[in-house]
Tab-separated table of C-alpha atoms in Angstrom:
chain	number	residue	atom	x	y	z
A	1	MET	CA	26.090	10.620	13.896
A	2	VAL	CA	23.781	7.883	14.998
A	3	ASP	CA	23.224	9.502	18.322
A	4	LEU	CA	21.780	12.575	16.308
A	5	PHE	CA	19.640	10.251	14.102
A	6	ASN	CA	18.231	8.821	17.360
A	7	SER	CA	17.675	11.936	18.737
A	8	ILE	CA	15.897	13.323	15.640
A	9	GLU	CA	13.592	10.322	15.901
A	10	SER	CA	12.976	10.591	19.412
A	11	ILE	CA	11.876	14.025	19.068
A	12	ILE	CA	9.712	12.969	15.909
A	13	ASN	CA	8.147	10.344	17.732
A	14	GLN	CA	7.233	12.761	20.692
A	15	ILE	CA	5.613	15.151	18.235
A	16	ILE	CA	3.416	12.475	16.462
A	17	SER	CA	2.728	10.433	19.217
A	18	PRO	CA	-0.290	12.106	20.395
A	19	LEU	CA	-1.756	12.446	16.833
A	20	ASN	CA	-2.039	8.681	16.373
A	21	TRP	CA	-5.251	8.908	18.409
A	22	VAL	CA	-6.532	11.399	16.097
A	23	MET	CA	-5.479	9.167	13.197
A	24	LEU	CA	-6.990	6.238	14.708
A	25	PHE	CA	-10.501	8.008	15.230
A	26	LEU	CA	-10.384	9.272	11.758
A	27	ILE	CA	-10.025	6.065	10.437
A	28	ILE	CA	-12.213	3.878	12.421
A	29	GLY	CA	-14.792	6.754	12.685
A	30	GLY	CA	-15.034	7.564	9.123
A	31	GLY	CA	-14.843	3.880	8.022
A	32	VAL	CA	-17.768	3.343	10.101
A	33	TYR	CA	-19.663	6.583	9.186
A	34	LEU	CA	-19.020	5.459	5.445
A	35	THR	CA	-19.813	1.919	5.927
A	36	ILE	CA	-23.459	2.851	7.546
A	37	ILE	CA	-24.327	5.578	4.864
A	38	SER	CA	-23.505	3.376	2.065
A	39	LYS	CA	-25.391	0.107	3.755
A	40	ALA	CA	-21.912	-1.594	3.921
A	41	ASN	CA	-22.456	-2.008	-0.063
A	42	PRO	CA	-18.517	-1.882	-0.670
A	43	LEU	CA	-18.646	-5.484	1.488
A	44	MET	CA	-21.965	-6.416	-0.118
A	45	ARG	CA	-21.070	-5.973	-3.458
A	46	ILE	CA	-17.500	-7.517	-3.804
A	47	VAL	CA	-18.853	-10.320	-5.851
A	48	SER	CA	-20.655	-7.477	-8.313
A	49	GLY	CA	-16.988	-6.058	-8.446
A	50	PHE	CA	-15.416	-9.204	-9.806
A	51	ARG	CA	-17.897	-9.568	-12.474
A	52	LEU	CA	-17.353	-6.053	-13.670
A	53	MET	CA	-13.477	-6.227	-13.391
A	54	LEU	CA	-13.986	-9.678	-15.609
A	55	ARG	CA	-16.459	-8.138	-17.907
A	56	LYS	CA	-15.129	-6.868	-21.327
A	57	ASP	CA	-14.712	-3.455	-21.208
A	58	PRO	CA	-16.943	-1.531	-23.927
A	59	SER	CA	-14.258	0.885	-25.006
A	60	SER	CA	-10.787	0.631	-25.750
A	61	ILE	CA	-10.074	4.269	-24.551
A	62	GLY	CA	-7.784	4.314	-21.401
A	63	ILE	CA	-6.831	1.238	-19.180
A	64	SER	CA	-9.083	-1.624	-18.412
A	65	ARG	CA	-10.783	-2.636	-15.293
A	66	PHE	CA	-8.043	-5.160	-14.429
A	67	GLN	CA	-5.150	-3.125	-15.399
A	68	ALA	CA	-6.353	-0.452	-12.525
A	69	LEU	CA	-7.065	-2.745	-10.002
A	70	SER	CA	-3.564	-4.192	-10.793
A	71	ALA	CA	-1.815	-0.842	-10.264
A	72	VAL	CA	-3.855	-0.177	-7.171
A	73	LEU	CA	-2.747	-3.737	-5.459
A	74	ALA	CA	0.771	-3.053	-6.709
A	75	ALA	CA	0.904	-0.393	-4.164
A	76	THR	CA	-1.098	-2.809	-1.637
A	77	VAL	CA	0.248	-5.789	-1.735
A	78	GLY	CA	4.275	-6.417	-0.687
A	79	LEU	CA	6.772	-6.450	1.823
A	80	GLY	CA	4.472	-4.387	4.382
A	81	ASN	CA	1.722	-7.097	4.351
A	82	ILE	CA	4.399	-9.469	5.849
A	83	SER	CA	6.870	-7.403	8.018
A	84	GLY	CA	4.363	-4.441	8.846
A	85	VAL	CA	2.301	-7.531	10.476
A	86	SER	CA	5.381	-9.050	12.273
A	87	ILE	CA	6.249	-5.672	13.524
A	88	ALA	CA	2.652	-4.859	14.748
A	89	ILE	CA	2.565	-8.295	16.575
A	90	ASN	CA	5.843	-7.752	18.143
A	91	GLN	CA	4.922	-4.158	19.628
A	92	GLY	CA	1.431	-4.854	20.466
A	93	GLY	CA	0.748	-8.700	20.980
A	94	PRO	CA	-1.193	-11.130	18.727
A	95	GLY	CA	-4.596	-9.546	19.989
A	96	VAL	CA	-3.483	-6.571	17.433
A	97	LEU	CA	-4.760	-8.817	14.558
A	98	VAL	CA	-8.125	-8.284	15.760
A	99	TRP	CA	-8.125	-4.322	15.070
A	100	MET	CA	-6.280	-5.295	11.905
A	101	TRP	CA	-9.197	-7.142	10.643
A	102	VAL	CA	-11.873	-4.700	12.116
A	103	THR	CA	-9.665	-2.114	10.266
A	104	ALA	CA	-9.651	-3.683	6.806
A	105	LEU	CA	-13.423	-4.031	7.020
A	106	ILE	CA	-14.498	-0.659	7.632
A	107	GLY	CA	-11.416	0.469	5.503
A	108	ALA	CA	-12.936	-0.814	2.355
A	109	SER	CA	-15.475	1.945	2.639
A	110	ILE	CA	-12.902	4.688	2.776
A	111	LYS	CA	-11.210	2.658	-0.146
A	112	PHE	CA	-14.502	2.638	-1.946
A	113	PHE	CA	-15.386	6.212	-1.514
A	114	SER	CA	-11.690	7.383	-2.684
A	115	ALA	CA	-11.678	5.338	-5.470
A	116	SER	CA	-15.171	6.677	-6.487
A	117	LEU	CA	-14.364	10.377	-6.070
A	118	ALA	CA	-11.177	9.683	-8.229
A	119	VAL	CA	-13.027	8.297	-10.924
A	120	ASN	CA	-15.631	11.213	-10.833
A	121	LEU	CA	-13.113	13.806	-10.244
A	122	ARG	CA	-10.358	13.303	-12.793
A	123	VAL	CA	-8.829	15.459	-15.427
A	124	LYS	CA	-7.219	14.415	-18.989
A	125	ASP	CA	-3.467	15.342	-19.592
A	126	GLU	CA	-2.109	16.207	-23.068
A	127	ASN	CA	-2.066	12.936	-24.439
A	128	GLY	CA	-5.706	12.059	-23.215
A	129	ASP	CA	-5.064	9.666	-20.543
A	130	TYR	CA	-6.808	10.216	-17.446
A	131	LEU	CA	-5.222	11.592	-14.255
A	132	GLY	CA	-7.015	11.231	-10.664
A	133	GLY	CA	-6.650	10.678	-6.940
A	134	PRO	CA	-6.535	12.447	-3.769
A	135	MET	CA	-4.796	15.428	-5.137
A	136	TYR	CA	-7.233	15.954	-7.703
A	137	TYR	CA	-10.576	15.455	-5.952
A	138	MET	CA	-9.410	17.775	-3.612
A	139	SER	CA	-8.657	20.380	-5.803
A	140	LEU	CA	-11.772	19.937	-8.059
A	141	GLY	CA	-14.187	19.160	-4.959
A	142	ILE	CA	-13.393	21.527	-2.343
A	143	LYS	CA	-13.556	25.056	-3.843
A	144	LYS	CA	-12.014	27.173	-1.430
A	145	TRP	CA	-9.328	24.714	0.597
A	146	GLY	CA	-9.180	22.123	-2.048
A	147	ARG	CA	-5.863	23.145	-3.730
A	148	PRO	CA	-3.966	23.890	-0.523
A	149	LEU	CA	-5.113	20.382	1.115
A	150	ALA	CA	-3.987	18.824	-2.389
A	151	ILE	CA	-0.620	20.477	-2.048
A	152	TRP	CA	0.167	19.617	1.713
A	153	PHE	CA	-1.042	16.087	0.760
A	154	SER	CA	1.225	15.865	-1.848
A	155	ILE	CA	4.063	16.975	0.427
A	156	ALA	CA	3.129	14.514	3.200
A	157	GLY	CA	3.134	11.641	0.628
A	158	LEU	CA	6.386	12.999	-0.375
A	159	VAL	CA	8.015	13.034	2.903
A	160	GLY	CA	6.168	9.632	4.017
A	161	VAL	CA	8.188	7.539	1.183
A	162	LEU	CA	11.285	9.210	2.089
A	163	PRO	CA	12.494	6.321	4.101
A	164	ALA	CA	11.829	3.937	1.750
A	165	PHE	CA	10.608	1.094	4.042
A	166	THR	CA	9.609	-1.348	1.386
A	167	ALA	CA	13.058	-0.786	-0.504
A	168	ASN	CA	15.030	-0.974	2.399
A	169	GLN	CA	13.829	-4.468	3.631
A	170	LEU	CA	14.028	-5.643	0.038
A	171	THR	CA	18.005	-5.167	0.173
A	172	GLN	CA	18.218	-6.034	3.819
A	173	SER	CA	16.431	-9.343	3.069
A	174	TYR	CA	18.641	-9.652	-0.006
A	175	ILE	CA	21.958	-9.361	1.628
A	176	ASP	CA	20.601	-11.537	4.668
A	177	VAL	CA	19.338	-14.768	2.529
A	178	LEU	CA	22.055	-14.489	-0.256
A	179	ASN	CA	24.983	-13.043	1.683
A	180	PRO	CA	26.912	-11.499	-1.409
A	181	ASN	CA	29.800	-10.328	0.427
A	182	GLU	CA	31.245	-13.731	0.411
A	183	PHE	CA	31.363	-13.297	-3.735
A	184	ILE	CA	32.344	-9.390	-3.464
A	185	ASN	CA	32.972	-7.904	-0.267
A	186	LEU	CA	31.580	-4.398	-0.913
A	187	GLY	CA	29.940	-4.229	2.684
A	188	ASN	CA	26.252	-4.021	3.366
A	189	ILE	CA	26.007	-0.349	2.643
A	190	GLY	CA	27.813	-0.928	-0.528
A	191	TRP	CA	25.572	-3.638	-1.503
A	192	LYS	CA	22.461	-1.880	-0.259
A	193	LEU	CA	23.761	1.198	-2.533
A	194	VAL	CA	24.070	-1.092	-5.639
A	195	ILE	CA	21.069	-3.034	-5.255
A	196	GLY	CA	19.281	0.321	-4.818
A	197	ILE	CA	20.824	1.788	-8.131
A	198	VAL	CA	19.794	-1.260	-10.081
A	199	PHE	CA	16.099	-1.062	-8.734
A	200	THR	CA	16.192	2.583	-9.602
A	201	ILE	CA	17.089	2.008	-13.211
A	202	LEU	CA	14.537	-0.746	-13.667
A	203	THR	CA	11.922	1.127	-11.814
A	204	SER	CA	12.572	4.316	-13.837
A	205	PHE	CA	12.045	2.452	-17.290
A	206	VAL	CA	8.633	1.580	-16.347
A	207	ILE	CA	7.583	4.989	-14.730
A	208	PHE	CA	9.196	7.221	-17.836
A	209	GLY	CA	7.166	4.671	-19.894
A	210	GLY	CA	4.094	6.702	-18.808
A	211	LEU	CA	0.494	5.227	-17.517
A	212	LYS	CA	0.195	2.350	-19.842
A	213	SER	CA	3.646	1.208	-19.097
A	214	ILE	CA	2.768	1.123	-15.417
A	215	VAL	CA	-0.367	-0.672	-15.762
A	216	LYS	CA	1.284	-3.005	-18.388
A	217	VAL	CA	3.890	-4.208	-15.829
A	218	THR	CA	1.509	-3.982	-12.823
A	219	SER	CA	-1.141	-6.042	-14.457
A	220	GLY	CA	1.751	-8.993	-15.364
A	221	LEU	CA	3.415	-9.074	-11.862
A	222	VAL	CA	0.223	-8.547	-9.611
A	223	PRO	CA	-1.619	-11.864	-10.171
A	224	ILE	CA	1.959	-13.808	-9.486
A	225	MET	CA	2.313	-11.820	-6.433
A	226	VAL	CA	-1.189	-12.445	-5.232
A	227	ILE	CA	-0.974	-16.075	-6.262
A	228	LEU	CA	2.183	-16.762	-4.544
A	229	TYR	CA	1.289	-14.749	-1.554
A	230	PHE	CA	-1.681	-17.054	-0.661
A	231	ILE	CA	0.011	-20.309	-1.906
A	232	LEU	CA	2.681	-19.440	0.386
A	233	GLY	CA	0.492	-18.445	3.245
A	234	ILE	CA	-1.692	-21.652	2.914
A	235	TYR	CA	1.527	-23.487	2.720
A	236	ILE	CA	2.892	-22.138	6.216
A	237	LEU	CA	-0.607	-22.583	7.910
A	238	ILE	CA	-0.797	-26.130	6.884
A	239	VAL	CA	2.999	-26.975	7.973
A	240	ASN	CA	2.427	-25.185	11.261
A	241	MET	CA	-1.239	-26.731	11.665
A	242	ASP	CA	-0.259	-27.974	15.209
A	243	VAL	CA	-0.104	-24.459	16.674
A	244	VAL	CA	-2.948	-22.766	14.615
A	245	PRO	CA	-5.769	-23.311	17.196
A	246	SER	CA	-3.291	-22.172	20.187
A	247	THR	CA	-2.446	-19.007	18.203
A	248	PHE	CA	-6.238	-17.948	17.432
A	249	TYR	CA	-6.809	-18.595	21.036
A	250	LEU	CA	-3.808	-15.827	21.767
A	251	ILE	CA	-5.207	-13.739	19.347
A	252	PHE	CA	-8.881	-13.510	20.796
């Protein structure tokens, strides 16, 4: 069975490997183009963005600016920021961080325009709540091919989350750190199943509560996540201050 999965993985890698350069060109090229035509406004107006976020909303309809930002950050800040960077450095060397920083800067323009489209091209559901995102602004903004593209985007996104990389990282970290088999020996697979079921139940309570339930939870958790992320990051830098200069030398 393991050999079968390895063979399937090898075939998939051979198929998508040539497409990596296409994706890289679209991300870098698209980001540069949007940064130029916007005169780098997404980067230049970061302070204005924080002012808007902290300003009191004129209307109580829908969700607040802070809740919207928290919902977005909840899908952005996480294990991928730690394990993903570690894997990238392991595969490409320390210099890959430069390209990650460059991509982050020009990727801000992509995110800015994507969010702008999501706000301007959105619909209301039967409860009066707004629904938006790529699948909506594709359908509404592109007359001929918008709906097929939106369907394809949704299917691709669904397939993309099937491996549940973040959930797998979480369960594996739990097993490695706490070693629950010392208390109840269910095996690694058994504990992963138990943890997965528990988190599925907890997540279902949030998701089935609707948009307001999601933003209520994320607006409470995200600030804690971000603060801890920065504190631990700064702590690691301070503790390893003696190797920071040599690390930057390796990066550049």
